[in-house]
mmCIF file of C-alpha atoms in Angstrom:
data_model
loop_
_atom_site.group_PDB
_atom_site.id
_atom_site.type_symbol
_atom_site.label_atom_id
_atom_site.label_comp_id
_atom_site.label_asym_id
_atom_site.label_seq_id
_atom_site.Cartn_x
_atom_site.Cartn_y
_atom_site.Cartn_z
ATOM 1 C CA UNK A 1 31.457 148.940 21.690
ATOM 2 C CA UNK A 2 30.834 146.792 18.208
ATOM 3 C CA UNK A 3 32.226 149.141 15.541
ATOM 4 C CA UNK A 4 30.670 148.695 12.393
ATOM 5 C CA UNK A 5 31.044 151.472 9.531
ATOM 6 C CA UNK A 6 29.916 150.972 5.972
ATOM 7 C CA UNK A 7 32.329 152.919 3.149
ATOM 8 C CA UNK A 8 31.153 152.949 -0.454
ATOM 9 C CA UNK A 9 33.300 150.360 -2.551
ATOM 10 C CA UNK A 10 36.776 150.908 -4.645
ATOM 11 C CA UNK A 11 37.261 147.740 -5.645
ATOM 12 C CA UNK A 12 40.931 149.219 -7.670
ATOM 13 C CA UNK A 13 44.236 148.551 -6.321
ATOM 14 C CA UNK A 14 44.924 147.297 -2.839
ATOM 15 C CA UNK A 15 42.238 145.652 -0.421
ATOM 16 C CA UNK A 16 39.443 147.793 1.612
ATOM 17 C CA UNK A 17 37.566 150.448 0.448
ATOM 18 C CA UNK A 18 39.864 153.315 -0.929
ATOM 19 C CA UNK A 19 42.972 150.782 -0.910
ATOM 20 C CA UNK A 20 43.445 151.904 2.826
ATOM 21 C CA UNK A 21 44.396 148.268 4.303
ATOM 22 C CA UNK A 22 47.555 146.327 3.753
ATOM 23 C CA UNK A 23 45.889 142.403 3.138
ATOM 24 C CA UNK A 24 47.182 140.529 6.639
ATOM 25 C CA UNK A 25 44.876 137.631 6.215
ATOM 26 C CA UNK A 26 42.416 136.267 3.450
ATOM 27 C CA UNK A 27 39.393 133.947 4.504
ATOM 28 C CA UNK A 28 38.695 132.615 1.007
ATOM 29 C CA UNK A 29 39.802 129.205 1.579
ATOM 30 C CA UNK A 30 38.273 128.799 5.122
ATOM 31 C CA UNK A 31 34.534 128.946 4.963
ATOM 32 C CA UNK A 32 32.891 126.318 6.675
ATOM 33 C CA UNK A 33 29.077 124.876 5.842
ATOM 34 C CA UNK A 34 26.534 123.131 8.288
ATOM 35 C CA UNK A 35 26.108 120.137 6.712
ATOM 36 C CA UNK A 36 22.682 117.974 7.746
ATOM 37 C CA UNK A 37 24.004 114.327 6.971
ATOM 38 C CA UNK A 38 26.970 114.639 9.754
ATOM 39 C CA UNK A 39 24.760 117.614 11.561
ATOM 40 C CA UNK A 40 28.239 119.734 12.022
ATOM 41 C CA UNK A 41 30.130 121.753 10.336
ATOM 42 C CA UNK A 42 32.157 121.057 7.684
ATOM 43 C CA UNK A 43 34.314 122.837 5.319
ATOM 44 C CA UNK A 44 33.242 124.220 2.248
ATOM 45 C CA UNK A 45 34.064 122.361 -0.781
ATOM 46 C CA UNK A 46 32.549 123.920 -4.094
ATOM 47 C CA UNK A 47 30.970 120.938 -6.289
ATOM 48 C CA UNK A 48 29.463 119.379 -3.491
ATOM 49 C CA UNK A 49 28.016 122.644 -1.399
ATOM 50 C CA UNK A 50 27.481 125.128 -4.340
ATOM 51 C CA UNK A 51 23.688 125.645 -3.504
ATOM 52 C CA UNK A 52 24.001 126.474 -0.069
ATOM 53 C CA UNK A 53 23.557 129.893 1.082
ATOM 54 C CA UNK A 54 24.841 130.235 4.560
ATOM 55 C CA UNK A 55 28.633 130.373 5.190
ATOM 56 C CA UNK A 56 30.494 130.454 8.522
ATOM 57 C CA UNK A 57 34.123 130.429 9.741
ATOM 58 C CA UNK A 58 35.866 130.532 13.181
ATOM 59 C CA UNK A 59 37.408 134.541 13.895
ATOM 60 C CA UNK A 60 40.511 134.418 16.521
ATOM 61 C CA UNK A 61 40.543 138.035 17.106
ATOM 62 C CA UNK A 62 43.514 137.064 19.673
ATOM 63 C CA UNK A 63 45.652 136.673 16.017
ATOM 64 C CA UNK A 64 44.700 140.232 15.256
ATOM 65 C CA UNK A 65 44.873 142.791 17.599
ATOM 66 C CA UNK A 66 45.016 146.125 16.412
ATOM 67 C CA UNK A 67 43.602 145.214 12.833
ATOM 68 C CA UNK A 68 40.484 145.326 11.126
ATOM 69 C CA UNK A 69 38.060 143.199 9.751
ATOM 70 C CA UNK A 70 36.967 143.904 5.836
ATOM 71 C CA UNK A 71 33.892 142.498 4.640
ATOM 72 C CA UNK A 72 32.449 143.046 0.618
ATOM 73 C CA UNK A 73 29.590 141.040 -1.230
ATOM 74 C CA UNK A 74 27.787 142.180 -4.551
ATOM 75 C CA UNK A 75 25.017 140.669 -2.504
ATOM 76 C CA UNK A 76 22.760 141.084 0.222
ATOM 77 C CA UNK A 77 23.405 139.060 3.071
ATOM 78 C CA UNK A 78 22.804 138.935 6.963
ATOM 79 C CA UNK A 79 25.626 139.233 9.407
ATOM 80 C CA UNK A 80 25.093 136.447 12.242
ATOM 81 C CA UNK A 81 27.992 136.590 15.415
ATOM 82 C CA UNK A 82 27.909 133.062 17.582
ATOM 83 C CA UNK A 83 24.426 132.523 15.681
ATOM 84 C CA UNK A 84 22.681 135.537 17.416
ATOM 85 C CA UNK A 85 21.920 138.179 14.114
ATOM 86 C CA UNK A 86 23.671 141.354 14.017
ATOM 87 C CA UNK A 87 22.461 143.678 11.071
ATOM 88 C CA UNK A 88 21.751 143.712 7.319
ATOM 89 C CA UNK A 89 24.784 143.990 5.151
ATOM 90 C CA UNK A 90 24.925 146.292 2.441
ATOM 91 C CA UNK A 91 25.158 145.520 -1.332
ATOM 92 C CA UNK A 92 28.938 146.715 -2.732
ATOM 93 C CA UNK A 93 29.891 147.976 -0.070
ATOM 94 C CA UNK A 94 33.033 147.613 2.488
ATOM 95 C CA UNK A 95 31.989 146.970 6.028
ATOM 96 C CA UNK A 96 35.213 147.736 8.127
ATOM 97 C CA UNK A 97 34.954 145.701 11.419
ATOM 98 C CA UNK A 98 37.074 146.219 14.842
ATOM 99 C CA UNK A 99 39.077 143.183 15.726
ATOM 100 C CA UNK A 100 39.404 144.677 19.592
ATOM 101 C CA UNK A 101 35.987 145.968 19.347
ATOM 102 C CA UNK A 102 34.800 142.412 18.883
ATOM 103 C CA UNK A 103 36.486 140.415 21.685
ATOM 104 C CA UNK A 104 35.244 143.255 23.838
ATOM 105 C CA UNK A 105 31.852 142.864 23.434
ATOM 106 C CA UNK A 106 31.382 139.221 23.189
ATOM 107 C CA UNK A 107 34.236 138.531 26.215
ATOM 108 C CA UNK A 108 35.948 135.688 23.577
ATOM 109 C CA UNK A 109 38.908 135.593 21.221
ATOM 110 C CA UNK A 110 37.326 133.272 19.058
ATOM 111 C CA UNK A 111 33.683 134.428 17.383
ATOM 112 C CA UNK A 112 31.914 132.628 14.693
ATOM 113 C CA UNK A 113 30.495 134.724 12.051
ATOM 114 C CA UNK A 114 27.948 133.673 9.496
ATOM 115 C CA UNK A 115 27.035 135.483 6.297
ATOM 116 C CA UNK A 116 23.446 134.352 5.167
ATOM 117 C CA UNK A 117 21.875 135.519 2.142
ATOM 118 C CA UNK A 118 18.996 133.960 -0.106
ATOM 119 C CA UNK A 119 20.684 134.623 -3.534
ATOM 120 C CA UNK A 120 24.636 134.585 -1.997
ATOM 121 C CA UNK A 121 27.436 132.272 -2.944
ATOM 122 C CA UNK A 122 30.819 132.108 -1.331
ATOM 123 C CA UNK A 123 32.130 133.163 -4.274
ATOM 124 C CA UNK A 124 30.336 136.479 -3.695
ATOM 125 C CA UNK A 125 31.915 136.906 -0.073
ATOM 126 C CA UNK A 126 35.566 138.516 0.538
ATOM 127 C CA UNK A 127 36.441 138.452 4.263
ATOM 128 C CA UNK A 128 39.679 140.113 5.112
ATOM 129 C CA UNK A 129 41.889 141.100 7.813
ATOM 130 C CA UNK A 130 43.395 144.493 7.118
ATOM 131 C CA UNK A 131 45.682 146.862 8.988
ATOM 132 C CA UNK A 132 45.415 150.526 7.790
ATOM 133 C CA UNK A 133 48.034 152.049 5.411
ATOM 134 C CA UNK A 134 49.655 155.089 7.699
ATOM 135 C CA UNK A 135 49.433 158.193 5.931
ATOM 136 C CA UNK A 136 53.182 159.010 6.586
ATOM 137 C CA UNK A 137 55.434 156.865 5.091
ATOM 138 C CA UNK A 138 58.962 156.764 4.080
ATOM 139 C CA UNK A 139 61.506 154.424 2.641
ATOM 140 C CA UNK A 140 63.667 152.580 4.972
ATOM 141 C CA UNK A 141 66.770 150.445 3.647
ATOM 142 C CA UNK A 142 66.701 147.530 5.315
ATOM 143 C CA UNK A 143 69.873 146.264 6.912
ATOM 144 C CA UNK A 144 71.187 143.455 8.457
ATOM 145 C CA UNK A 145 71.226 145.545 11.826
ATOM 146 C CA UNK A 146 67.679 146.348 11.615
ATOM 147 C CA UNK A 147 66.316 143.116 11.796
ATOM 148 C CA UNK A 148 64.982 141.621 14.833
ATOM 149 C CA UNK A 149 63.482 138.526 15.641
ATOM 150 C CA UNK A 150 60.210 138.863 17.715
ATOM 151 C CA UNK A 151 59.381 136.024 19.682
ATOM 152 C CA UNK A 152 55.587 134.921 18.796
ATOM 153 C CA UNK A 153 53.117 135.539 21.882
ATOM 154 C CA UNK A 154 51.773 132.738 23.051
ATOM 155 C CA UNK A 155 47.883 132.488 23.970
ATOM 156 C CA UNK A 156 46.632 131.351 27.296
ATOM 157 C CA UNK A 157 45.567 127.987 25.612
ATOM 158 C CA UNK A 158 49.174 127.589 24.166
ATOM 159 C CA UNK A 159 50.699 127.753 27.575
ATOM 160 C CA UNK A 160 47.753 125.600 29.351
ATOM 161 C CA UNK A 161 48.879 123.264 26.178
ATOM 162 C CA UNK A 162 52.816 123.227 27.413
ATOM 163 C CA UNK A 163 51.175 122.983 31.161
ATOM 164 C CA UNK A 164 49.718 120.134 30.617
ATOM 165 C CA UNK A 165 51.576 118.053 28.502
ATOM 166 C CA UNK A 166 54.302 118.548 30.995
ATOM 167 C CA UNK A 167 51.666 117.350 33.630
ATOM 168 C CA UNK A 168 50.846 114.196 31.816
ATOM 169 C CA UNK A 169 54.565 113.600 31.171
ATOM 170 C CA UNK A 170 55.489 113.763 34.672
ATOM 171 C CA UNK A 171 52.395 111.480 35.399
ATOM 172 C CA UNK A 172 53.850 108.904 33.102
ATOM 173 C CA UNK A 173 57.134 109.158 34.198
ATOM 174 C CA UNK A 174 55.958 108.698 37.531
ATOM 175 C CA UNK A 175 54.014 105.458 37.433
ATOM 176 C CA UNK A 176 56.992 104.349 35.382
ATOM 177 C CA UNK A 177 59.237 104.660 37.779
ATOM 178 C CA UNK A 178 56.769 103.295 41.150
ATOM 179 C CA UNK A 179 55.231 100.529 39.167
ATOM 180 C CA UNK A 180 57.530 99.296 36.238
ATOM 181 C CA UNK A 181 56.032 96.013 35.350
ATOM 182 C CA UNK A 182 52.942 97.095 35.671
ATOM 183 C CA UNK A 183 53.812 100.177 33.782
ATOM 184 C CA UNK A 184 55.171 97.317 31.315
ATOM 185 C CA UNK A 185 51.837 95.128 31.030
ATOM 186 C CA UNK A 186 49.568 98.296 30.363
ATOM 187 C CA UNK A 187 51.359 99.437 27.813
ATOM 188 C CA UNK A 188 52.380 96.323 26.073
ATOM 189 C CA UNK A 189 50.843 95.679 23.282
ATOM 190 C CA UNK A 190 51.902 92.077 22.450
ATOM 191 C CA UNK A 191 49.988 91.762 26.282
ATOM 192 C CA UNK A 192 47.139 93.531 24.825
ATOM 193 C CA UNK A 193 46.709 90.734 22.186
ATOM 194 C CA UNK A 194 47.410 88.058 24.642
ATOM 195 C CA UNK A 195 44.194 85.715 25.537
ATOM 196 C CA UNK A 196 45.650 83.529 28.009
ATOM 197 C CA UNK A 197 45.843 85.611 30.649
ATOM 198 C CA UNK A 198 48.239 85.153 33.991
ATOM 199 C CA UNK A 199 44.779 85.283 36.125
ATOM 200 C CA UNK A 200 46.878 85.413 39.377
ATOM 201 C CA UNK A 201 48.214 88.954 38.211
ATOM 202 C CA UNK A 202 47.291 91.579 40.834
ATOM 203 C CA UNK A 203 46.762 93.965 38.028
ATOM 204 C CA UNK A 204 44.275 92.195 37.239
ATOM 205 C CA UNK A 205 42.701 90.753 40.303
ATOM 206 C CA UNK A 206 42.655 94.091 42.674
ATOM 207 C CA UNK A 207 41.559 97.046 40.034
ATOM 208 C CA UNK A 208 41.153 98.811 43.526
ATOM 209 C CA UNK A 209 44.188 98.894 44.026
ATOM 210 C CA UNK A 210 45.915 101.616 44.618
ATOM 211 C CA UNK A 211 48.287 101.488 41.715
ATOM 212 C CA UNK A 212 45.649 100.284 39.763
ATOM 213 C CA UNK A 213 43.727 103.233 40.672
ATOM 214 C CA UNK A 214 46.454 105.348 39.343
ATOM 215 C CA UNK A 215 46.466 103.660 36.149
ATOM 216 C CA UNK A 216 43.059 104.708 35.847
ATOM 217 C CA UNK A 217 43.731 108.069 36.626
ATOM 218 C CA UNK A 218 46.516 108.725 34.641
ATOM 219 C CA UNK A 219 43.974 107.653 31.567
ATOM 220 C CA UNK A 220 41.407 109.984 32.496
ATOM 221 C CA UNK A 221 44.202 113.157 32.597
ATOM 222 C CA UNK A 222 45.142 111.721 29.023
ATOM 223 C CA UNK A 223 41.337 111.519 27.614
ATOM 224 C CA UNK A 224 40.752 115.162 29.455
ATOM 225 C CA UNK A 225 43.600 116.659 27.411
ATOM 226 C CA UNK A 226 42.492 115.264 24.080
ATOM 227 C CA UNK A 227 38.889 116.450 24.833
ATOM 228 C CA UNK A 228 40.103 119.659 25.588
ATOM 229 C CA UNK A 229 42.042 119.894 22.959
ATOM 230 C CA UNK A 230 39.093 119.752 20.282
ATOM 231 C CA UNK A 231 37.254 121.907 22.812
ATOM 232 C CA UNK A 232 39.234 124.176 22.119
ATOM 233 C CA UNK A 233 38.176 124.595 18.284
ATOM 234 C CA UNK A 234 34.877 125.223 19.294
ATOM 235 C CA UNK A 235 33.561 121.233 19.004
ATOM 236 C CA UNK A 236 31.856 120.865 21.889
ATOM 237 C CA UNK A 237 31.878 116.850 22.621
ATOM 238 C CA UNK A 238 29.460 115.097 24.921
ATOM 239 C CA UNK A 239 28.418 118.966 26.137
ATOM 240 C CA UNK A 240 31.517 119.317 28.111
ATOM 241 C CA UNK A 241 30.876 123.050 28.264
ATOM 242 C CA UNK A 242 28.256 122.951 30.991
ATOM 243 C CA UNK A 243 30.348 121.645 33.274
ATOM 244 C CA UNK A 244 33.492 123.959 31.979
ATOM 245 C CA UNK A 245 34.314 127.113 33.700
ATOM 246 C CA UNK A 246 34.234 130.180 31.492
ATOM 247 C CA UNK A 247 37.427 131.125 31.223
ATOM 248 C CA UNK A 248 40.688 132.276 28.764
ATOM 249 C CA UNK A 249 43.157 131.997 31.465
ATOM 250 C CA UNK A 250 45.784 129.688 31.883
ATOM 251 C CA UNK A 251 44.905 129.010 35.312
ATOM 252 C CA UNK A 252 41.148 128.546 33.905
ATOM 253 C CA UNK A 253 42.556 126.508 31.284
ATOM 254 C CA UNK A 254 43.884 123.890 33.709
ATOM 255 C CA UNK A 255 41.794 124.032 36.161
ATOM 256 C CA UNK A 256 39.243 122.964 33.429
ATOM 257 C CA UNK A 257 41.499 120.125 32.867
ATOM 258 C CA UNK A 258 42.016 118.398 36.171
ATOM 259 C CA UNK A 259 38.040 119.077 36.989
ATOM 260 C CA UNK A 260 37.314 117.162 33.332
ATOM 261 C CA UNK A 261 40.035 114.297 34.518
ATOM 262 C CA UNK A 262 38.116 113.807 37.834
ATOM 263 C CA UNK A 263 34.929 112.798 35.869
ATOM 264 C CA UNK A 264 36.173 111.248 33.222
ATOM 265 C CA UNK A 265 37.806 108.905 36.068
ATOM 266 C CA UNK A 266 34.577 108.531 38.290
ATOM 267 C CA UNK A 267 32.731 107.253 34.473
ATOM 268 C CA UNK A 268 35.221 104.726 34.683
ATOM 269 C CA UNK A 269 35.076 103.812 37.754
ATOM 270 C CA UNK A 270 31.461 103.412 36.828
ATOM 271 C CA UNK A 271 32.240 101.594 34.013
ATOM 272 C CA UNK A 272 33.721 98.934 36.400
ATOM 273 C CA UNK A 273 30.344 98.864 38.598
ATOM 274 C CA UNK A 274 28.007 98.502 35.520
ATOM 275 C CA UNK A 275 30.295 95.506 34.517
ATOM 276 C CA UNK A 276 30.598 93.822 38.268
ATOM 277 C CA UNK A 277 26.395 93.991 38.141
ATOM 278 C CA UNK A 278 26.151 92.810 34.621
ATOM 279 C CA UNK A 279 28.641 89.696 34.822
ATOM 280 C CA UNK A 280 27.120 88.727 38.436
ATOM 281 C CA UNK A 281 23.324 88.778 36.107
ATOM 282 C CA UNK A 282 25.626 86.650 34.029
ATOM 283 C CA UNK A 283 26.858 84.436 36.460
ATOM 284 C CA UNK A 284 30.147 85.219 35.086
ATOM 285 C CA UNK A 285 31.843 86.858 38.409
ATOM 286 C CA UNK A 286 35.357 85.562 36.910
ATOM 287 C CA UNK A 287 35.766 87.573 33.988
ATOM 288 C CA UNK A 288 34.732 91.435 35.937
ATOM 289 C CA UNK A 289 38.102 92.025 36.651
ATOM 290 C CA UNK A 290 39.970 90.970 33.152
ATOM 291 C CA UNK A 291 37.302 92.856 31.123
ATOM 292 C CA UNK A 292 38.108 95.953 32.768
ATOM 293 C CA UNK A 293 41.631 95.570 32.672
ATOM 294 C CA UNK A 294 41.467 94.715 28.815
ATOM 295 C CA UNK A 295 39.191 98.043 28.617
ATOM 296 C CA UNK A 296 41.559 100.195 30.712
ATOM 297 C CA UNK A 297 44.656 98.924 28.892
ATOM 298 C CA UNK A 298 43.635 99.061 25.443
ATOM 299 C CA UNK A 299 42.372 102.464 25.970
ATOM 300 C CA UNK A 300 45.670 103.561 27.765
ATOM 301 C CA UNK A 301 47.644 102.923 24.393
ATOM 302 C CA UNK A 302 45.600 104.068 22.085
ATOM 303 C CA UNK A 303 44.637 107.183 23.499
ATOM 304 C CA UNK A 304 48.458 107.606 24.735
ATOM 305 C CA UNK A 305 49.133 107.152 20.723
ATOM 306 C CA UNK A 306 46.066 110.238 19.783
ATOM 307 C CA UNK A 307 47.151 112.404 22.364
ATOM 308 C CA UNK A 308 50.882 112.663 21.152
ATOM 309 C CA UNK A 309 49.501 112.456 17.605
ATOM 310 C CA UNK A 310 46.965 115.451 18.432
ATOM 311 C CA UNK A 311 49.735 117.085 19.954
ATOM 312 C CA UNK A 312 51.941 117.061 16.892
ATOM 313 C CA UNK A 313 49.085 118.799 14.895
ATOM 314 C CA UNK A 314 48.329 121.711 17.393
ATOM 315 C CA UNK A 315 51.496 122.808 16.308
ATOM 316 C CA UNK A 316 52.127 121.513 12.958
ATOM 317 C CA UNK A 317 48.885 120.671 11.069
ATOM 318 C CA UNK A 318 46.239 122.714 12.919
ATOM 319 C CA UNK A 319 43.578 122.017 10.251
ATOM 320 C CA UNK A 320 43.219 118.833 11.984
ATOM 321 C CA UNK A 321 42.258 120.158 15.229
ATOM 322 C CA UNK A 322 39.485 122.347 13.378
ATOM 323 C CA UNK A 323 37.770 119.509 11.916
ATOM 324 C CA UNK A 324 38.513 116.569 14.796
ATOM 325 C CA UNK A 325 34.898 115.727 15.054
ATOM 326 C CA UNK A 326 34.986 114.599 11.720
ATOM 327 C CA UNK A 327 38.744 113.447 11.153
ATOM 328 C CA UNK A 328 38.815 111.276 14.389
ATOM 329 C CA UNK A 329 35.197 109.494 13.440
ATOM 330 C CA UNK A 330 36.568 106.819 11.625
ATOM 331 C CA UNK A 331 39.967 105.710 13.940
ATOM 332 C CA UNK A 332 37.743 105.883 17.332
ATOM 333 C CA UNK A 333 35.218 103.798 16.152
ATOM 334 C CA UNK A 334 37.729 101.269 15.011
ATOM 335 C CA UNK A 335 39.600 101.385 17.845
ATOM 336 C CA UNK A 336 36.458 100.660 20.103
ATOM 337 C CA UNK A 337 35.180 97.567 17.248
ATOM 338 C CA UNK A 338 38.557 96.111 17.409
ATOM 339 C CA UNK A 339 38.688 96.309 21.061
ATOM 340 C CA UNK A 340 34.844 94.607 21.229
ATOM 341 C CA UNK A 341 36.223 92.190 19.362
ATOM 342 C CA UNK A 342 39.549 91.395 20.985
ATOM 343 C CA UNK A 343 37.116 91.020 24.678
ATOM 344 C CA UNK A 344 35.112 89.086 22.769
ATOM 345 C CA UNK A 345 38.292 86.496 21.980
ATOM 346 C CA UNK A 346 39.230 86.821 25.662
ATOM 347 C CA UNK A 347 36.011 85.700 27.319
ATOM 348 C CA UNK A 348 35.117 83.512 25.079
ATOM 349 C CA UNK A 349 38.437 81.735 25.600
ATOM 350 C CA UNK A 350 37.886 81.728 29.552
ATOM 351 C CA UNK A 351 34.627 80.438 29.909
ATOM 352 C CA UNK A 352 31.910 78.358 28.763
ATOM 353 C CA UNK A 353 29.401 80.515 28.565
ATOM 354 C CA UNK A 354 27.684 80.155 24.797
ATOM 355 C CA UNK A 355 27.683 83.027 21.813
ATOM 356 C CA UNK A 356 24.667 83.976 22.136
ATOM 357 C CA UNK A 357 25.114 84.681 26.077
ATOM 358 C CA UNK A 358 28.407 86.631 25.176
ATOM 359 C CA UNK A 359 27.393 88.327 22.154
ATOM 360 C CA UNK A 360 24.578 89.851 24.290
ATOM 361 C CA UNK A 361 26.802 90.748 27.282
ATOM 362 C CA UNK A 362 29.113 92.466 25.170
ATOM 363 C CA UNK A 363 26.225 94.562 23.313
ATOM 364 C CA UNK A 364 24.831 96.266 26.629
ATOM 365 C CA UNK A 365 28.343 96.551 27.842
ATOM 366 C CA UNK A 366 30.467 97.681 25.057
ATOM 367 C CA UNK A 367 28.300 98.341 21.851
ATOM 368 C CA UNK A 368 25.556 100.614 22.835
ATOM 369 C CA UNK A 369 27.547 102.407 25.284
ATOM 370 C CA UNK A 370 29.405 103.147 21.996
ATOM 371 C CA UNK A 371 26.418 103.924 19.671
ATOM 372 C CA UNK A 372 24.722 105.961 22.468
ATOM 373 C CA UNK A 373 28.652 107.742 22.803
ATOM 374 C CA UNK A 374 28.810 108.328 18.994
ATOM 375 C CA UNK A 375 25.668 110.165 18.885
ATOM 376 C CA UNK A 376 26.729 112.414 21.607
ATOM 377 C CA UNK A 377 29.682 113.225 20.718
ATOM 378 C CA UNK A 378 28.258 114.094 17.592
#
């Protein structure tokens, strides 16, 4: 059951009321704000967000088994939990929280609490983590032979994160090794920028191929683990979670991973159909196949590049993760322009067809798929 217990404040000394809490954790520089322009969250920043009056942040209660949560305010405010509202908070007061309490009732390690209060300010707010002072205590010299090093648990989503990357590299290294120059022309970049294109290529001419086909599967497993990865922080993009299990396992963890991969590489595949129907309305049957190549290989490297790069932070610079939706905006969008652009180039350079033809192909088939995509994700 939800513990919740309200102590009369001592605001003297150490943290919690009646200095009974060691301070494991202060939330004072991670509130987050809904902001209305980007219609997500964002984090709190105090010249810019100093009128607002509801303020959230992401709990892991995973971090903090065993401890409590502290909450004071010299003002009233409203206690939200994953935006369903919980009680009335009281004025100068400590609220002591159970961290185990709370990932038993709502069946998640992460919660997001929101404090809402009409006259509140984040400056008003102290959210701690606290572990209580034992009443017996006594002085230990600490020596050389007692100390230990503790190896730091891992979550289920750290070792799905290990899984996986050791999935994809074992992908890689497979199609490296069966199909080596083909390996080499997806993931060539000088190729990438190349117009004249060797048309009598069968990477090109037979995307049903079978090693083709792998290609194309390989890139779905890569955009399934970055999607997952900013799933993970609670940013749900495109809705993926209606098609997720429910799950904190590892085994739920993956399994949401290959399931994501399989339609991630049947929208592809669909992306290939729209553009065979489109280019035969065009009369421009010649081009299907280097279009989707030049989609499938441009995508391959730069989303090869994010998911190491993504991969990096998760460990080192997990800020990043928390605020992807925002932080990855800008280089997506340029990625996809640049890429519009640079199959723009290509056509143009292999047929006849006039601008006005091509720039209106290209805008059903690359630029509102985008636009539509953007607002989606976001």
């Amino acid at each position: 059951m939800f513990l919740l217990t309200s102590v009369s404040s001592s605001l003297a000394g150490n943290v919690g009321p009646n200095k009974a809490y060691y301070l494991v954790y202060d939330y004072h520089d991670d509130w987050q704000v809904f902001d209305e322009q980007y219609k997500a969250y964002v984090p709190y920043i105090r010249n810019e967000h100093k009128d607002y009056n509801s303020f959230s942040l992401f709990f892991d209660s995973e971090n903090y088994r065993g401890y409590k949560l502290l909450y004071f305010s010299s003002k009233e405010n409203y206690l939200f939990i994953n935006a369903s509202l919980q009680r009335k908070l009281p004025v100068d007061q400590w609220v002591v929280m159970d961290v185990d309490s709370l990932k038993e009732k709502y069946g998640k390690t992460k919660v997001f609490l929101t404090f809402y209060g009409n006259n509140t300010s984040v400056e008003a707010i102290s959210v701690l983590v606290g572990n209580k002072v034992s009443k017996v205590e006594k002085s230990i010299q600490i020596s050389d032979s007692l100390l230990t090093v503790i190896p730091r648990e891992l979550t289920p989503f750290q070792d799905y994160l290990i899984l996986s990357i050791l999935f994809l590299a074992i992908c890689y290294a497979f199609l490296y090794n069966i199909q080596p120059k083909a390996f080499d022309r997806y993931f060539s970049i000088k190729d990438l920028l190349t117009i004249n294109l060797r048309e009598d290529s069968l990477v090109i001419n037979k995307p049903f191929d079978l090693a083709n086909l792998l290609f194309v599967l390989n890139l779905s497993f890569t955009l399934s683990f970055i999607i997952m990865l900013v799933q993970n922080e609670e940013t749900d993009l495109f809705s993926v979670s209606t098609i997720l299990m429910e799950s904190e396992s590892l085994m739920g963890f993956f399994i949401n991973f290959l399931e994501l991969g399989i339609v991630v590489f049947f929208i592809l595949i669909g992306k290939y159909i729209a553009l065979a129907i489109l280019t035969n309305l065009y009369r421009l049957e010649n081009i299907t196949n280097i279009h989707f190549f030049k989609v499938i290989q441009a995508s391959s490297i730069f989303f090869l590049l994010l998911a190491i790069g993504l991969s990096f932070c998760s460990v080192s610079y997990p800020d990043v993760l928390r605020n992807a939706q925002e932080i990855l905006f800008v280089p997506i969008s340029f990625f996809f322009i640049v890429r519009l652009i640079l199959i723009y180039f290509t056509i143009n350079k292999l047929t006849p067809l006039k601008n006005l033809y091509l720039f209106s192909y290209l805008c059903i088939v690359e630029l509102i798929p985008l636009i539509v995509g953007i607002r989606f994700a976001i």
